[in-house]
Coordinates of C-alpha atoms in Angstrom, one line a residue:
Chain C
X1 CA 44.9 82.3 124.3
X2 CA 47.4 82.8 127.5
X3 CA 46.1 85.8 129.8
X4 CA 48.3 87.2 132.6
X5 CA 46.4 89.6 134.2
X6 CA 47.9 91.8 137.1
X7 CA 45.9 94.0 139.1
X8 CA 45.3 96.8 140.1
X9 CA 46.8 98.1 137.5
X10 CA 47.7 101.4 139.0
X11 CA 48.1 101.8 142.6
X12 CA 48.7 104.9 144.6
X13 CA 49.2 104.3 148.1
X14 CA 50.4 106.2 151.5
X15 CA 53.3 105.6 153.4
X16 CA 53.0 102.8 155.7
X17 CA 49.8 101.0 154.7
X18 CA 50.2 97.4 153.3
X19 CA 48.7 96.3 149.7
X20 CA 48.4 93.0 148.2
X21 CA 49.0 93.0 143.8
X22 CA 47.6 90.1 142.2
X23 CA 48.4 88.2 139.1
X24 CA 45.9 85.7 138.0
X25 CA 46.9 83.4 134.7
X26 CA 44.4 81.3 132.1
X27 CA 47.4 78.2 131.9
X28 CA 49.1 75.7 133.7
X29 CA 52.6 76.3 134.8
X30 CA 54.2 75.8 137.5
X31 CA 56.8 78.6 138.2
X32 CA 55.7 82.4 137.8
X33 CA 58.5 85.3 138.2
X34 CA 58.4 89.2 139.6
X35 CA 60.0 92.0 138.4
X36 CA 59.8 95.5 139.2
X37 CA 60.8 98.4 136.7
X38 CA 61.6 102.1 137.6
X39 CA 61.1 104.2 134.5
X40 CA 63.5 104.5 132.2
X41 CA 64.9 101.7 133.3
X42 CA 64.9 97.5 132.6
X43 CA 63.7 95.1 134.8
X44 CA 65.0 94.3 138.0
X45 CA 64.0 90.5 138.8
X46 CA 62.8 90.5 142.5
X47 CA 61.7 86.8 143.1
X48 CA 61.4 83.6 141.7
X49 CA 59.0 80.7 142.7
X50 CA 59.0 77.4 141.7
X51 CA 56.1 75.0 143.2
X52 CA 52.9 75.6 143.9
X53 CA 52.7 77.0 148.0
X54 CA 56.1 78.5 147.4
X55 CA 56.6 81.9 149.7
X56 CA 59.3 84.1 148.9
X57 CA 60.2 87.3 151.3
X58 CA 62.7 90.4 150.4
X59 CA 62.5 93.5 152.9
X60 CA 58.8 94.9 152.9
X61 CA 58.0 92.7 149.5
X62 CA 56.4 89.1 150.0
X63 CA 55.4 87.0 146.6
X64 CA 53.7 83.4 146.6
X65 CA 52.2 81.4 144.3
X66 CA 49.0 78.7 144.2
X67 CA 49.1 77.0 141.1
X68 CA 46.0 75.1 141.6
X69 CA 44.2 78.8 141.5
X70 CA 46.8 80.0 138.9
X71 CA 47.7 83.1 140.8
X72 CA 50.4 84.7 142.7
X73 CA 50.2 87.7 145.1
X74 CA 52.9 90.5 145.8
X75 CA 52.1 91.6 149.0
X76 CA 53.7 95.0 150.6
X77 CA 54.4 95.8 153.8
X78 CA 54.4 99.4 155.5
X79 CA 55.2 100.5 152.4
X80 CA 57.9 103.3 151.8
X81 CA 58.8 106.0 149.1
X82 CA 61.3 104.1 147.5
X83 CA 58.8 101.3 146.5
X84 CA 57.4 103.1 143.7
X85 CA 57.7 101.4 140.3
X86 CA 56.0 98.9 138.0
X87 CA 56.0 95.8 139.0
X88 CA 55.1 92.7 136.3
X89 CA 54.7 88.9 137.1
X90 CA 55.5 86.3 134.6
X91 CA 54.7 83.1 133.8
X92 CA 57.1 80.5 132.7
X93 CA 55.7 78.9 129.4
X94 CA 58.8 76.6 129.0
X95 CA 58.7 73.8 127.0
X96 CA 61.1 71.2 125.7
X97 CA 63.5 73.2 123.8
X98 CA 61.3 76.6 124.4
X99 CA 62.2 79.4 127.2
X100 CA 59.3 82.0 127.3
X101 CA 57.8 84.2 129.7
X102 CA 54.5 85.6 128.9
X103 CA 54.5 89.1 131.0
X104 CA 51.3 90.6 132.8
X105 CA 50.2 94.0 132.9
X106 CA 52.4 95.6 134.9
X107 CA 50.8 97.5 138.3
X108 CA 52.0 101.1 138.7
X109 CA 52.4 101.4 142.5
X110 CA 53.5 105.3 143.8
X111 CA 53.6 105.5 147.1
X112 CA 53.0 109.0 148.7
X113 CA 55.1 110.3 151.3
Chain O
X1 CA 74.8 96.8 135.2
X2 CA 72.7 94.2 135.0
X3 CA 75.3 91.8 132.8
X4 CA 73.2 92.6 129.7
X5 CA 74.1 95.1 128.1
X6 CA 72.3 97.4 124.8
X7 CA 73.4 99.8 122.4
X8 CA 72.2 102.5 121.5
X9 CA 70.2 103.3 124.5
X10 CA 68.5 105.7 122.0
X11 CA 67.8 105.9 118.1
X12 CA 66.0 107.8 116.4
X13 CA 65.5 106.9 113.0
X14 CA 63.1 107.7 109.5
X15 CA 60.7 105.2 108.2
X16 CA 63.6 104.2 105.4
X17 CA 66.6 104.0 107.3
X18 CA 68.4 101.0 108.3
X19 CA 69.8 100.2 111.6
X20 CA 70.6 97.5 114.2
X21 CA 70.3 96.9 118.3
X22 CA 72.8 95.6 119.6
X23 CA 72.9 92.9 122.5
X24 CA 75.5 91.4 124.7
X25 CA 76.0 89.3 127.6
X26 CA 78.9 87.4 128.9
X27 CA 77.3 86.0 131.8
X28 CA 77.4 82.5 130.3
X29 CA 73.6 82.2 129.5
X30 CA 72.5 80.3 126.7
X31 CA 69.3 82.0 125.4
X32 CA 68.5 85.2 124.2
X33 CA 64.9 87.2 123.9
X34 CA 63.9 90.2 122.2
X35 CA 61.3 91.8 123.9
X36 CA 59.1 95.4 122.6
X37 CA 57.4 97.7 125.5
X38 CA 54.8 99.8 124.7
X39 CA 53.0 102.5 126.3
X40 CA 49.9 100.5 128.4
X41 CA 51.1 97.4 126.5
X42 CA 52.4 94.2 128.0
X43 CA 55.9 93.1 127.3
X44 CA 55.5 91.5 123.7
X45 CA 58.0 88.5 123.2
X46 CA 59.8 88.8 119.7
X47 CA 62.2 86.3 119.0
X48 CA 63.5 83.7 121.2
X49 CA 67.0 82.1 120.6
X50 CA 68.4 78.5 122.3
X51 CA 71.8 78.0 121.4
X52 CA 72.1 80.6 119.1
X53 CA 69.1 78.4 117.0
X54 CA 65.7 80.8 116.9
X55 CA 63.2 78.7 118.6
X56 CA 60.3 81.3 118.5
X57 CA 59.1 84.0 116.3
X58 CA 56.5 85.6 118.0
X59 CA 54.1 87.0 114.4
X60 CA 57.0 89.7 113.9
X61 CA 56.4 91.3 110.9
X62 CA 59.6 91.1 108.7
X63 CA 60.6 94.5 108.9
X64 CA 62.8 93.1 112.0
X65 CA 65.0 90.7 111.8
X66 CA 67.1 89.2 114.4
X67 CA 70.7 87.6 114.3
X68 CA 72.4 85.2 117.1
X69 CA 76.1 85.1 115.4
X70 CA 77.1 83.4 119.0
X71 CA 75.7 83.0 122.6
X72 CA 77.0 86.3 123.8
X73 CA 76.0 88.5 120.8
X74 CA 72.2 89.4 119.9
X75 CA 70.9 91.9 117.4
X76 CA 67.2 93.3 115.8
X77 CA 68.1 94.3 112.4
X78 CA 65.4 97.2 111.5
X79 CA 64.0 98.1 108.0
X80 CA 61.2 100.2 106.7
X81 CA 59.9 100.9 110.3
X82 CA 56.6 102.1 111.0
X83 CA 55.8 105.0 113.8
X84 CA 54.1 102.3 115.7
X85 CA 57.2 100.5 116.0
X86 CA 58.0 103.3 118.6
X87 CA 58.7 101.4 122.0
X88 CA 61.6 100.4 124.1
X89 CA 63.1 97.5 123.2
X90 CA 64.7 95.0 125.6
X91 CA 67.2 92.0 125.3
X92 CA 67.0 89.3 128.0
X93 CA 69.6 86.6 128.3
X94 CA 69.0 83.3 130.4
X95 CA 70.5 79.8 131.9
X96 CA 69.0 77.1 130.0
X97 CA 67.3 75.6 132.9
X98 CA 64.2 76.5 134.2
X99 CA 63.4 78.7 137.3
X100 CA 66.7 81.2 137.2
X101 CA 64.7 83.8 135.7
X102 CA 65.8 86.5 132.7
X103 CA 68.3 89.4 133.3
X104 CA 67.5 92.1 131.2
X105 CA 69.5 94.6 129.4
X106 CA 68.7 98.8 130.2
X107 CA 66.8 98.8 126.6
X108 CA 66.6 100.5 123.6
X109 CA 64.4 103.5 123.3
X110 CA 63.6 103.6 119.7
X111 CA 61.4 106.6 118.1
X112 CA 60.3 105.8 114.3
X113 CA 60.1 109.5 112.5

């Protein structure tokens, strides 16, 4: 059975500091997906990566992926208020004919002020 | 707005009523998902649908039942719900290639009475 497992799962964390989320996988694929979710609302997709080694950078958020180890990392940077959310990775499953995503945890991140 | 977009954003409905979630996207995409949230859950993949063809039913029980009239249009008929069926539920349209990643739609809160 496919695992996606994210973790931590919840995160509280102080302005400033950096943190690294993790998001291991039992399956090979070769492209994995992050999304971040305020609450209340839907997912937001925040970065896509394709190979293995691929980096991806957006403001104070940098995602990569090793699909040799099956995992990707969501690293923060001097993290600030506005961070806060869920964030989930996903794993493409596509097949011929299929599109699925199997969906991790989810990590709760606040950030404190 | 994401390009997805859901109504109701809420129902509320008894265990014998009979309602539908509605789905829409005109961003072009060419497969549709039904996904259910629950509380300290992962996303659960429902239905998938290529082409307006359902190429994955993800053990839903029968109680829901989805529709793909045409590429824009989704819906998740509901029927005899359960209180545990209580969860946001969240459409998700794609490209059929690989690696663009899912917009979502805001969701459906739905609370089974």
């Amino acid at each position: 059975e496919l695992k996606v497992e994210q973790n931590p799962l919840f995160l509280s964390m102080q302005e400033g500091k950096n943190y690294t989320i993790y998001c291991n996988y039992s399956t090979t694929s070769d492209r994995l997906y992050w999304y971040r979710q305020d609450p209340g609302k839907s997912l937001e997709s925040l970065f896509v990566l394709l190979s293995n080694g691929a980096v991806k950078q957006e403001g104070r958020l940098m995602a990569s992926l090793d699909t040799k180890a099956r995992l990707s990392t969501l690293h923060i940077t001097a993290a600030v208020h506005d961070l806060s959310a869920t964030y989930f990775c996903a794993v493409d499953l596509t097949t011929s004919g299929t599109y699925k995503y199997i969906f991790g945890t989810g990590t709760r991140l606040k950030v404190l002020a | 707005e994401t390009g997805v977009t859901q109504t109701p954003r809420h129902l509320v409905m008894g265990m014998t009523n009979k309602k539908s979630l509605k789905c829409e996207q005109h961003l072009g995409h060419n497969a549709m998902y039904w996904y259910k949230q629950s509380a300290k859950k992962p996303l659960e993949l429902m239905f998938v649908y290529s082409l307006e063809e359902r190429v994955e039913n993800n053990s839903v029980p029968s109680r829901f039942s989805p529709e793909c009239p045409n590429s824009s249009h989704l819906f998740l008929h509901l029927h005899t719900l359960q209180p545990e069926d209580s969860a946001l539920y969240l459409c998700a349209s794609s490209p059929l290639l690989r690696g663009y990643g899912y917009t979502f739609g805001s969701g459906t809160r739905l609370t089974v009475v």
